[in-house]
mmCIF file of C-alpha atoms in Angstrom:
data_model
loop_
_atom_site.group_PDB
_atom_site.id
_atom_site.type_symbol
_atom_site.label_atom_id
_atom_site.label_comp_id
_atom_site.label_asym_id
_atom_site.label_seq_id
_atom_site.Cartn_x
_atom_site.Cartn_y
_atom_site.Cartn_z
ATOM 1 C CA MET A 6 0.050 0.044 0.163
ATOM 2 C CA ALA A 7 1.081 3.516 -0.785
ATOM 3 C CA LYS A 8 1.891 5.767 1.848
ATOM 4 C CA LYS A 9 0.208 9.317 1.941
ATOM 5 C CA LYS A 10 2.617 11.952 1.725
ATOM 6 C CA GLU A 11 2.222 14.408 4.427
ATOM 7 C CA ILE A 12 2.526 17.885 3.190
ATOM 8 C CA LYS A 13 3.878 20.272 5.865
ATOM 9 C CA GLU A 14 2.887 23.829 5.619
ATOM 10 C CA ILE A 15 5.577 26.082 6.279
ATOM 11 C CA LYS A 16 4.359 28.933 8.574
ATOM 12 C CA GLN A 17 4.952 32.422 7.470
ATOM 13 C CA PRO A 18 5.838 34.866 10.316
ATOM 14 C CA ASP A 19 2.948 36.950 11.150
ATOM 15 C CA PHE A 20 2.763 40.829 10.543
ATOM 16 C CA LEU A 21 3.889 41.796 13.991
ATOM 17 C CA MET A 22 7.202 39.720 13.771
ATOM 18 C CA LYS A 23 7.951 41.051 10.443
ATOM 19 C CA ALA A 24 7.299 44.573 11.852
ATOM 20 C CA ILE A 25 9.579 44.034 14.909
ATOM 21 C CA ALA A 26 12.232 42.295 13.045
ATOM 22 C CA GLY A 27 12.073 45.404 10.382
ATOM 23 C CA SER A 28 12.332 47.917 13.144
ATOM 24 C CA PHE A 29 15.250 46.002 14.798
ATOM 25 C CA GLU A 30 16.973 46.106 11.384
ATOM 26 C CA TRP A 31 16.287 49.676 10.629
ATOM 27 C CA ILE A 32 17.713 50.650 14.278
ATOM 28 C CA LYS A 33 20.729 48.586 13.573
ATOM 29 C CA ASN A 34 21.219 50.360 10.069
ATOM 30 C CA ASN A 35 20.452 53.945 11.424
ATOM 31 C CA LEU A 36 21.838 53.839 14.971
ATOM 32 C CA ARG A 37 23.133 57.451 14.865
ATOM 33 C CA ALA A 38 19.662 58.763 13.969
ATOM 34 C CA CYS A 39 18.020 56.686 16.710
ATOM 35 C CA ILE A 40 20.327 58.050 19.366
ATOM 36 C CA VAL A 41 19.817 61.625 18.340
ATOM 37 C CA GLY A 42 16.006 61.069 18.186
ATOM 38 C CA ALA A 43 15.891 59.416 21.544
ATOM 39 C CA ALA A 44 18.288 62.233 23.236
ATOM 40 C CA VAL A 45 15.697 64.846 21.729
ATOM 41 C CA VAL A 46 12.729 63.023 23.108
ATOM 42 C CA VAL A 47 14.528 62.871 26.544
ATOM 43 C CA LEU A 48 15.386 66.374 26.468
ATOM 44 C CA ILE A 49 11.806 67.427 25.293
ATOM 45 C CA VAL A 50 10.394 65.217 28.424
ATOM 46 C CA ALA A 51 12.756 66.739 30.636
ATOM 47 C CA GLY A 52 11.889 70.422 29.696
ATOM 48 C CA LEU A 53 8.216 69.738 30.058
ATOM 49 C CA VAL A 54 8.858 68.301 33.566
ATOM 50 C CA THR A 55 10.866 71.078 34.495
ATOM 51 C CA TYR A 56 8.230 73.577 33.293
ATOM 52 C CA ILE A 57 5.435 71.870 35.199
ATOM 53 C CA ILE A 58 7.574 71.845 38.454
ATOM 54 C CA TYR A 59 8.296 75.492 37.850
ATOM 55 C CA GLU A 60 4.528 76.400 37.268
ATOM 56 C CA ASN A 61 3.647 74.588 40.458
ATOM 57 C CA LYS A 62 6.340 76.345 42.385
ATOM 58 C CA LYS A 63 4.976 79.776 41.119
ATOM 59 C CA ASP A 64 1.265 78.812 41.981
ATOM 60 C CA GLU A 65 2.404 77.988 45.541
ATOM 61 C CA ARG A 66 4.442 81.357 45.855
ATOM 62 C CA ILE A 67 1.344 83.305 44.345
ATOM 63 C CA GLN A 68 -0.828 81.622 46.871
ATOM 64 C CA GLY A 69 1.513 82.459 49.882
ATOM 65 C CA LEU A 70 1.690 86.036 48.637
ATOM 66 C CA PHE A 71 -2.274 86.309 48.636
ATOM 67 C CA VAL A 72 -2.377 84.724 52.070
ATOM 68 C CA GLN A 73 0.248 87.506 53.231
ATOM 69 C CA GLY A 74 -1.813 90.191 51.431
ATOM 70 C CA MET A 75 -4.976 88.921 53.113
ATOM 71 C CA GLN A 76 -3.192 88.871 56.709
ATOM 72 C CA ALA A 77 -1.907 92.610 56.039
ATOM 73 C CA TYR A 78 -5.502 93.687 55.273
ATOM 74 C CA ARG A 79 -6.918 92.035 58.234
ATOM 75 C CA GLU A 80 -4.296 93.628 60.280
ATOM 76 C CA TYR A 81 -5.419 96.844 59.103
ATOM 77 C CA THR A 82 -8.924 96.255 59.845
ATOM 78 C CA ILE A 83 -8.135 95.337 63.451
ATOM 79 C CA THR A 84 -5.428 98.184 63.794
ATOM 80 C CA GLY A 85 -6.350 100.826 61.390
ATOM 81 C CA LYS A 86 -2.697 101.398 60.516
ATOM 82 C CA GLU A 87 -2.232 103.005 57.143
ATOM 83 C CA ASP A 88 1.220 101.300 56.437
ATOM 84 C CA THR A 89 -0.384 97.735 56.627
ATOM 85 C CA LEU A 90 -2.919 98.860 54.021
ATOM 86 C CA ASN A 91 -0.159 99.939 51.731
ATOM 87 C CA THR A 92 1.647 96.539 52.510
ATOM 88 C CA ALA A 93 -1.759 94.654 51.498
ATOM 89 C CA GLU A 94 -1.950 96.822 48.298
ATOM 90 C CA GLY A 95 1.712 96.209 47.159
ATOM 91 C CA ILE A 96 1.199 92.544 47.757
ATOM 92 C CA PHE A 97 -2.129 92.301 45.942
ATOM 93 C CA ASN A 98 -0.714 94.322 43.020
ATOM 94 C CA SER A 99 2.133 91.876 42.854
ATOM 95 C CA VAL A 100 -0.317 88.921 42.836
ATOM 96 C CA ALA A 101 -2.392 90.403 40.202
ATOM 97 C CA SER A 102 0.536 90.974 37.886
ATOM 98 C CA GLU A 103 1.986 87.563 38.258
ATOM 99 C CA SER A 104 -0.987 85.161 38.625
ATOM 100 C CA GLY A 105 -3.645 83.473 36.533
ATOM 101 C CA LYS A 106 -7.305 84.778 36.012
ATOM 102 C CA LYS A 107 -8.691 83.000 39.490
ATOM 103 C CA MET A 108 -6.170 84.673 41.673
ATOM 104 C CA LYS A 109 -5.963 87.981 39.568
ATOM 105 C CA ALA A 110 -9.795 88.253 40.295
ATOM 106 C CA LEU A 111 -9.639 87.726 43.893
ATOM 107 C CA SER A 112 -6.731 90.324 44.023
ATOM 108 C CA LYS A 113 -8.640 92.888 42.164
ATOM 109 C CA LEU A 114 -11.512 92.505 44.402
ATOM 110 C CA TYR A 115 -9.215 93.424 47.472
ATOM 111 C CA LEU A 116 -7.551 96.018 45.536
ATOM 112 C CA GLY A 117 -11.017 97.456 44.919
ATOM 113 C CA ARG A 118 -11.882 97.703 48.540
ATOM 114 C CA ILE A 119 -8.460 99.090 49.374
ATOM 115 C CA TYR A 120 -8.754 101.941 46.716
ATOM 116 C CA TYR A 121 -12.219 102.558 48.075
ATOM 117 C CA ILE A 122 -10.852 103.042 51.558
ATOM 118 C CA LYS A 123 -8.189 105.276 50.400
ATOM 119 C CA GLY A 124 -10.770 107.428 48.364
ATOM 120 C CA LYS A 125 -9.749 106.249 45.001
ATOM 121 C CA LYS A 126 -13.087 105.859 43.714
ATOM 122 C CA ASP A 127 -12.375 105.640 39.849
ATOM 123 C CA GLU A 128 -9.603 103.151 40.643
ATOM 124 C CA ALA A 129 -11.922 100.949 42.826
ATOM 125 C CA ILE A 130 -14.513 100.778 40.061
ATOM 126 C CA LYS A 131 -11.754 99.818 37.520
ATOM 127 C CA ALA A 132 -10.522 97.035 39.999
ATOM 128 C CA TYR A 133 -13.985 95.782 40.556
ATOM 129 C CA LYS A 134 -14.845 95.484 36.939
ATOM 130 C CA GLU A 135 -11.612 93.650 36.144
ATOM 131 C CA ALA A 136 -12.415 91.358 38.755
ATOM 132 C CA GLN A 137 -15.857 90.798 37.263
ATOM 133 C CA THR A 138 -14.521 90.291 33.761
ATOM 134 C CA LEU A 139 -11.763 88.081 34.689
ATOM 135 C CA SER A 140 -13.585 85.613 36.971
ATOM 136 C CA ASP A 141 -15.819 82.635 35.831
ATOM 137 C CA ALA A 142 -17.079 82.231 39.383
ATOM 138 C CA GLU A 143 -20.413 83.461 40.110
ATOM 139 C CA VAL A 144 -19.396 84.677 43.728
ATOM 140 C CA VAL A 145 -16.824 86.939 42.535
ATOM 141 C CA LYS A 146 -19.105 88.328 39.733
ATOM 142 C CA ILE A 147 -21.855 89.064 42.500
ATOM 143 C CA LEU A 148 -19.375 90.417 45.117
ATOM 144 C CA SER A 149 -17.797 92.819 42.532
ATOM 145 C CA GLN A 150 -21.264 93.834 41.051
ATOM 146 C CA LYS A 151 -22.621 94.650 44.368
ATOM 147 C CA ALA A 152 -19.374 96.709 45.114
ATOM 148 C CA LEU A 153 -19.831 98.455 41.887
ATOM 149 C CA ASP A 154 -23.531 99.232 42.624
ATOM 150 C CA SER A 155 -22.638 100.747 46.115
ATOM 151 C CA LEU A 156 -19.765 102.704 44.701
ATOM 152 C CA LYS A 157 -22.208 104.320 42.015
ATOM 153 C CA SER A 158 -24.832 105.162 44.501
ATOM 154 C CA THR A 159 -22.347 106.993 46.782
ATOM 155 C CA PRO A 160 -21.257 110.446 45.765
#
């Protein structure tokens, strides 16, 4: 009796194996370009991480300044000393110039109140309007609007 011949199928490598082998071959042939590309990627990632750390430190510093400004304003309300009010004004001005929208809007609210206390009505109105336009929070908008209404009703 004749034996049946078994036909063995030769398996071809699948797509993933071809891609991996091709990638290793390309890397081996272009080693210098791969090293330069990897170095560029590492530098970009390091730059982004450094920038994120810088921004977080800046936000912490601005929040600390804002708290100092609030403390100086509170000290003025307790003691009535003009120099603490000037200190609070300087701090809130620096916070407003360095910070993002939220902290800037809160600083403008305090600055509006300080300007009102000092008798600078036009600057107070300007500060309240800036706070109103900068903030997305309803509370800040309501507070600044109430302050503007009270400033407009006083002579």
